[in-house]
Coordinates of C-alpha atoms in Angstrom, one line a residue:
Chain A
M1 CA 0.0 0.0 0.0
T2 CA 1.4 3.4 -1.0
L3 CA 1.0 6.6 1.0
A4 CA -1.4 8.0 -1.6
E5 CA -3.6 4.9 -1.5
F6 CA -3.6 5.1 2.3
Q7 CA -4.8 8.8 2.2
D8 CA -7.6 7.8 -0.2
L9 CA -8.6 5.0 2.0
L10 CA -8.6 7.3 5.1
A11 CA -11.1 9.6 3.2
A12 CA -13.2 6.7 2.0
H13 CA -13.4 4.6 5.2
G14 CA -12.8 7.2 7.8
A15 CA -9.9 7.7 10.2
H16 CA -10.8 4.9 12.6
L17 CA -9.1 1.8 11.3
S18 CA -11.3 -0.4 13.4
T19 CA -14.1 0.3 10.9
W20 CA -12.0 -0.7 7.9
P21 CA -12.3 -4.0 6.0
E22 CA -10.0 -6.4 7.7
E23 CA -7.7 -7.0 4.7
L24 CA -7.2 -3.2 4.2
R25 CA -6.7 -2.7 7.9
D26 CA -3.8 -5.2 8.0
R27 CA -2.0 -3.6 5.1
A28 CA -2.6 -0.1 6.6
E29 CA -1.2 -1.2 10.0
H30 CA 1.8 -2.6 8.2
L31 CA 2.3 0.8 6.5
L32 CA 1.8 2.7 9.8
A33 CA 4.4 0.6 11.5
S34 CA 7.0 1.4 8.9
E35 CA 6.3 5.0 7.8
Q36 CA 6.2 8.1 9.9
A37 CA 4.4 10.0 7.0
A38 CA 1.5 7.5 7.2
R39 CA 1.2 8.1 11.0
L40 CA 1.1 11.8 10.4
C41 CA -1.6 11.4 7.7
L42 CA -3.7 9.3 10.1
A43 CA -3.4 11.9 12.9
E44 CA -4.3 14.6 10.5
A45 CA -7.3 12.7 9.2
Q46 CA -8.5 12.0 12.8
R47 CA -8.2 15.6 13.7
F48 CA -10.1 16.7 10.5
E49 CA -12.9 14.2 11.3
R50 CA -13.2 15.5 14.8
L51 CA -13.6 19.0 13.4
L52 CA -16.3 17.8 11.1
A53 CA -18.1 15.8 13.8
R54 CA -18.0 18.7 16.2
H55 CA -19.5 21.0 13.6
M56 CA -22.1 18.4 12.6
S57 CA -23.3 17.6 16.1
V58 CA -26.7 18.9 16.7
P59 CA -27.7 19.5 20.4
V60 CA -30.7 17.3 21.1
K61 CA -32.5 20.2 22.9
A62 CA -32.3 22.4 19.8
L63 CA -34.6 19.9 18.1
D64 CA -37.2 19.5 20.9
A65 CA -39.3 22.5 19.9
P66 CA -39.4 21.9 16.1
S67 CA -40.0 18.2 16.5
G68 CA -42.8 19.0 19.0
R69 CA -44.4 21.2 16.3
V70 CA -44.1 18.5 13.7
L71 CA -45.7 15.9 16.0
R72 CA -48.5 18.3 17.0
A73 CA -49.2 18.9 13.3
L74 CA -49.6 15.1 12.9
A75 CA -51.8 14.8 15.9
G76 CA -55.1 15.3 14.0
P77 CA -56.9 12.8 11.8
L78 CA -54.6 11.1 9.4
P79 CA -55.3 10.8 5.7
R80 CA -56.4 7.5 4.1
Q81 CA -53.7 5.0 3.5
R82 CA -52.8 3.9 0.0
G83 CA -52.5 0.2 -0.6
W84 CA -53.7 -3.1 -2.1
R85 CA -56.8 -3.4 0.0
R86 CA -58.7 -1.2 -2.4
F87 CA -57.9 -3.3 -5.4
P88 CA -61.3 -5.0 -5.9
L89 CA -63.1 -1.7 -5.5
S90 CA -60.9 0.6 -7.6
W91 CA -58.8 -1.3 -10.1
P92 CA -57.7 1.8 -12.1
T93 CA -56.3 3.4 -9.0
A94 CA -54.5 0.1 -8.1
L95 CA -53.0 0.0 -11.5
L96 CA -51.8 3.6 -11.3
D97 CA -50.4 3.0 -7.8
F98 CA -48.5 -0.1 -8.9
D99 CA -45.2 0.0 -7.3
L100 CA -42.2 -2.1 -8.3
A101 CA -39.6 -1.6 -5.7
P102 CA -36.8 -0.8 -5.9
A103 CA -37.1 2.1 -8.3
R104 CA -34.3 0.8 -10.6
L105 CA -36.7 -1.9 -11.8
R106 CA -39.2 0.6 -12.9
I107 CA -36.6 2.7 -14.7
A108 CA -35.2 -0.5 -16.3
A109 CA -38.7 -1.5 -17.5
L110 CA -39.3 1.9 -18.9
A111 CA -36.0 2.0 -20.7
G112 CA -36.5 -1.5 -22.0
I113 CA -39.9 -0.6 -23.5
A114 CA -38.5 2.6 -25.0
A115 CA -35.6 0.6 -26.5
L116 CA -38.1 -2.0 -27.9
G117 CA -40.1 0.8 -29.5
V118 CA -37.1 2.3 -31.1
A119 CA -35.9 -1.1 -32.3
L120 CA -39.3 -1.9 -33.8
G121 CA -39.4 1.6 -35.5
L122 CA -36.0 1.1 -37.0
L123 CA -36.1 -2.6 -37.9
G124 CA -39.8 -3.4 -38.2
P125 CA -41.6 -4.0 -41.5
D126 CA -42.0 -0.8 -43.5
V127 CA -45.6 -1.6 -44.5
G128 CA -47.0 0.5 -47.3
T129 CA -44.6 3.4 -47.0
G130 CA -43.1 2.9 -50.4
D131 CA -46.5 2.5 -52.1
S132 CA -47.9 5.6 -50.5
R133 CA -44.9 7.7 -51.4
L134 CA -45.3 6.5 -55.0
G135 CA -49.0 7.3 -54.9
V136 CA -48.4 10.8 -53.7
A137 CA -45.8 11.3 -56.4
L138 CA -48.1 10.0 -59.1
A139 CA -51.0 12.2 -57.8
A140 CA -48.7 15.2 -57.8
A141 CA -47.6 14.5 -61.4
D142 CA -51.3 14.4 -62.5
V143 CA -52.1 17.8 -61.0
D144 CA -51.7 20.8 -63.2
L145 CA -50.2 23.4 -60.9
A146 CA -51.7 26.2 -62.9
T147 CA -55.2 25.1 -62.0
V148 CA -54.2 25.0 -58.3
F149 CA -53.2 28.6 -58.2
D150 CA -55.7 30.0 -60.7
P151 CA -58.6 32.3 -59.4
E152 CA -61.8 30.5 -58.6
P153 CA -63.9 30.8 -61.8
L154 CA -67.1 32.0 -60.2
T155 CA -65.9 34.4 -57.4
G156 CA -62.4 35.3 -58.7
V157 CA -60.9 34.5 -55.2
R158 CA -57.3 33.3 -55.3
P159 CA -56.4 30.3 -53.2
Chain B
M1 CA -44.6 -1.3 22.3
D2 CA -41.8 1.2 22.9
E3 CA -39.2 -1.5 22.4
A4 CA -40.7 -2.7 19.1
S5 CA -38.4 -2.5 16.2
D6 CA -39.0 0.0 13.4
E7 CA -39.9 -2.8 11.1
D8 CA -42.5 -4.2 13.5
L9 CA -44.0 -0.8 13.9
M10 CA -44.2 -0.5 10.1
G11 CA -46.1 -3.8 10.0
R12 CA -48.6 -2.4 12.4
I13 CA -48.9 0.9 10.6
A14 CA -49.6 -1.0 7.4
K15 CA -52.7 -2.4 9.2
G16 CA -53.8 1.1 10.1
D17 CA -52.4 1.3 13.7
E18 CA -52.2 5.0 14.4
S19 CA -50.6 4.6 17.8
A20 CA -47.7 2.7 16.1
F21 CA -47.4 5.5 13.6
R22 CA -47.2 8.2 16.3
L23 CA -44.5 6.2 18.2
L24 CA -42.4 5.9 15.0
A25 CA -43.0 9.6 14.3
R26 CA -41.7 10.4 17.8
R27 CA -38.6 8.3 17.1
Y28 CA -37.8 9.9 13.8
A29 CA -39.0 13.5 13.9
A30 CA -35.8 14.9 15.4
R31 CA -33.5 12.8 13.2
G32 CA -35.4 13.8 10.1
L33 CA -35.3 17.5 11.2
A34 CA -31.5 17.4 11.7
L35 CA -31.0 16.0 8.2
A36 CA -33.5 18.2 6.5
R37 CA -32.1 21.4 8.2
R38 CA -28.6 20.5 7.1
I39 CA -29.6 19.9 3.5
T40 CA -32.1 22.8 3.0
G41 CA -30.4 25.3 5.4
N42 CA -33.9 26.4 6.5
D43 CA -35.7 25.5 9.7
A44 CA -39.2 26.2 8.5
D45 CA -38.7 24.2 5.3
A46 CA -37.2 21.3 7.4
E47 CA -40.3 21.1 9.6
E48 CA -42.6 21.1 6.6
L49 CA -40.6 18.4 4.8
V50 CA -40.3 16.1 7.8
Q51 CA -44.1 16.4 8.4
E52 CA -44.6 15.5 4.7
A53 CA -42.1 12.6 5.0
L54 CA -43.9 11.2 8.0
L55 CA -47.2 11.5 6.3
R56 CA -45.8 9.5 3.4
V57 CA -44.7 6.9 5.8
W58 CA -48.3 6.6 7.0
I59 CA -50.0 6.8 3.6
N60 CA -47.6 4.3 1.9
A61 CA -47.1 1.9 4.8
P62 CA -49.3 -0.8 3.3
R63 CA -47.0 -0.9 0.3
W64 CA -43.8 -0.8 2.2
R65 CA -41.6 -3.9 2.0
P66 CA -38.7 -4.4 4.3
L67 CA -36.1 -4.6 1.5
A68 CA -33.9 -2.2 3.6
A69 CA -33.9 -0.9 7.1
F70 CA -36.7 1.5 7.8
R71 CA -34.1 4.1 8.9
T72 CA -32.4 4.2 5.6
W73 CA -35.7 4.3 3.7
F74 CA -36.9 7.2 5.9
Y75 CA -33.7 9.1 5.4
R76 CA -34.0 8.6 1.7
V77 CA -37.5 10.1 1.7
V78 CA -36.3 13.1 3.8
F79 CA -33.2 13.5 1.7
N80 CA -35.0 13.5 -1.6
L81 CA -37.7 15.9 -0.4
S82 CA -34.9 18.2 1.0
L83 CA -32.9 18.1 -2.2
S84 CA -35.9 19.1 -4.3
R85 CA -36.6 22.0 -1.9
R86 CA -33.0 23.0 -1.9
R87 CA -32.9 23.1 -5.7
R88 CA -35.9 25.4 -5.8
G89 CA -34.4 28.2 -3.7
P90 CA -31.2 29.7 -2.7
F91 CA -29.3 27.8 0.1
L92 CA -28.1 29.6 3.2
P93 CA -26.2 27.5 5.8
L94 CA -28.1 27.6 9.1
E95 CA -25.2 29.4 10.8
A96 CA -25.6 32.3 8.4
A97 CA -28.5 33.5 10.4
G98 CA -26.1 34.3 13.2
D99 CA -26.8 34.2 17.0
P100 CA -27.6 37.0 19.4
P101 CA -24.5 38.6 21.0
D102 CA -23.2 36.7 24.0
P103 CA -22.4 38.9 27.0
S104 CA -20.4 36.2 28.9
P105 CA -16.6 36.7 29.6
D106 CA -15.6 34.1 27.0
A107 CA -17.8 35.7 24.3
G108 CA -14.7 36.3 22.2
A109 CA -13.9 32.6 22.0
A110 CA -17.5 31.8 21.3
L111 CA -17.6 34.3 18.5
E112 CA -14.4 32.8 17.0
R113 CA -15.9 29.4 17.2
R114 CA -19.1 30.6 15.5
E115 CA -17.0 32.0 12.7
T116 CA -15.2 28.7 12.4
D117 CA -18.5 26.9 12.3
H118 CA -19.8 29.3 9.7
R119 CA -16.8 28.7 7.4
I120 CA -17.2 24.9 7.7
A121 CA -20.9 25.2 7.1
A122 CA -20.4 27.3 4.0
A123 CA -17.7 24.9 2.7
I124 CA -20.0 21.9 3.2
A125 CA -23.0 23.7 1.7
E126 CA -21.1 24.5 -1.5
L127 CA -20.3 20.8 -2.1
P128 CA -22.2 19.2 -5.0
D129 CA -25.5 17.7 -3.7
R130 CA -24.4 14.0 -3.4
Q131 CA -21.1 14.8 -1.8
H132 CA -22.9 17.1 0.6
A133 CA -25.3 14.3 1.4
A134 CA -22.5 11.8 1.9
I135 CA -20.8 14.1 4.4
V136 CA -24.0 14.9 6.3
L137 CA -25.1 11.3 6.5
T138 CA -21.7 10.1 7.6
Y139 CA -20.7 12.7 10.1
Q140 CA -24.1 14.0 11.4
E141 CA -26.2 10.8 11.2
G142 CA -23.3 8.4 11.8
L143 CA -24.3 6.1 9.0
S144 CA -21.9 3.5 7.6
N145 CA -20.9 3.7 4.0
A146 CA -23.3 0.8 3.2
E147 CA -26.2 2.7 4.8
V148 CA -25.3 5.9 3.0
A149 CA -25.3 3.9 -0.2
A150 CA -28.8 2.6 0.6
V151 CA -30.0 6.1 1.3
L152 CA -28.5 7.6 -1.9
E153 CA -29.5 4.5 -3.9
T154 CA -26.0 3.9 -5.1
T155 CA -23.1 1.5 -4.5
V156 CA -20.7 1.5 -1.6
A157 CA -17.8 2.2 -4.0
S158 CA -19.6 5.3 -5.3
V159 CA -20.1 6.5 -1.7
E160 CA -16.4 6.0 -1.0
A161 CA -15.6 8.0 -4.1
L162 CA -18.0 10.8 -3.0
L163 CA -16.4 11.0 0.4
V164 CA -12.9 11.1 -1.0
R165 CA -13.8 14.0 -3.4
A166 CA -15.8 15.8 -0.7
K167 CA -13.0 15.7 1.9
R168 CA -10.4 16.7 -0.6
T169 CA -12.6 19.8 -1.6
L170 CA -13.2 20.6 2.1
R171 CA -9.6 20.5 2.9
D172 CA -8.8 22.8 0.0
R173 CA -11.6 25.3 0.9
L174 CA -10.9 25.3 4.6
G175 CA -7.2 25.9 4.1
A176 CA -5.5 26.5 7.4
L177 CA -8.5 25.5 9.4
A178 CA -8.1 21.9 8.1
E179 CA -4.4 21.9 8.9
P180 CA -3.0 20.6 12.2
H181 CA -3.9 22.9 15.2
G182 CA -6.5 24.6 12.9
D183 CA -9.3 23.4 15.2
D184 CA -7.7 24.8 18.3
V185 CA -9.8 28.0 18.0

């Protein structure tokens, strides 16, 4: 383990080696035993984490009043729960509420359907497209453009 | 019932047990508030968001499945709501509001400490959302990397990378404060 690797591991796993995966901890302890620079890095990381933890600590009392307000707001009648029990009564709602946990499955299903749609669009049979294009071209060839833009014979109105 | 696990309570809540819900709400209101305040930087928003998160617990309890611990699921709800709120408005770290003047003899030291806290809060608040969340969940909520990964719906390796980048940025931004003896203020 190099010193740079050790520094990254300190940031990733924290400055308390007891929480590290065992294999990494053994290698780290070996490095610490042999390198003064590693010991300095560890001390610095521990000090930095103490600084963060001290800053992050929230006095419990500071949350008493706001959590009391939250709980009082929830003290009244609660809304109706959403679940499978309504299925026989309201199947459209049950379908709309359908929940495939975890969310990744839903996203994967949606992406799969989209990919299938694109694949069908690109590779699927091109039914009738060629014929219809040909039909439009033939129809256009039959039309005399002069008649299209001529004034209407009775009223004289131009298109 | 006070000793019941969160998952047991969720089972009862799924059957419409309001007393189980209120017990779970008492357990998690303060924790949710601490997280929401840190992400949104706003006390009033945090209260509103935690209330909404707890209501979601009640409403969706019949569909909840214990694929993960309740705690990480609840933190995920609070985190996602807080992140949406944070993205809608400007963020101010809580410490930016300042405290009333302290007339005590060690007021100077207290002021210096507040300034230090303000600098740290600002540095953390400026982190990208997911790095910010990884730091808050790790150092405020005391979650393990695996739990943080569950809350952020990512892998443990990604959380480790987020923490490495976040700490590197914080050290750069805090400068001397992050150096040895920098916290002796």
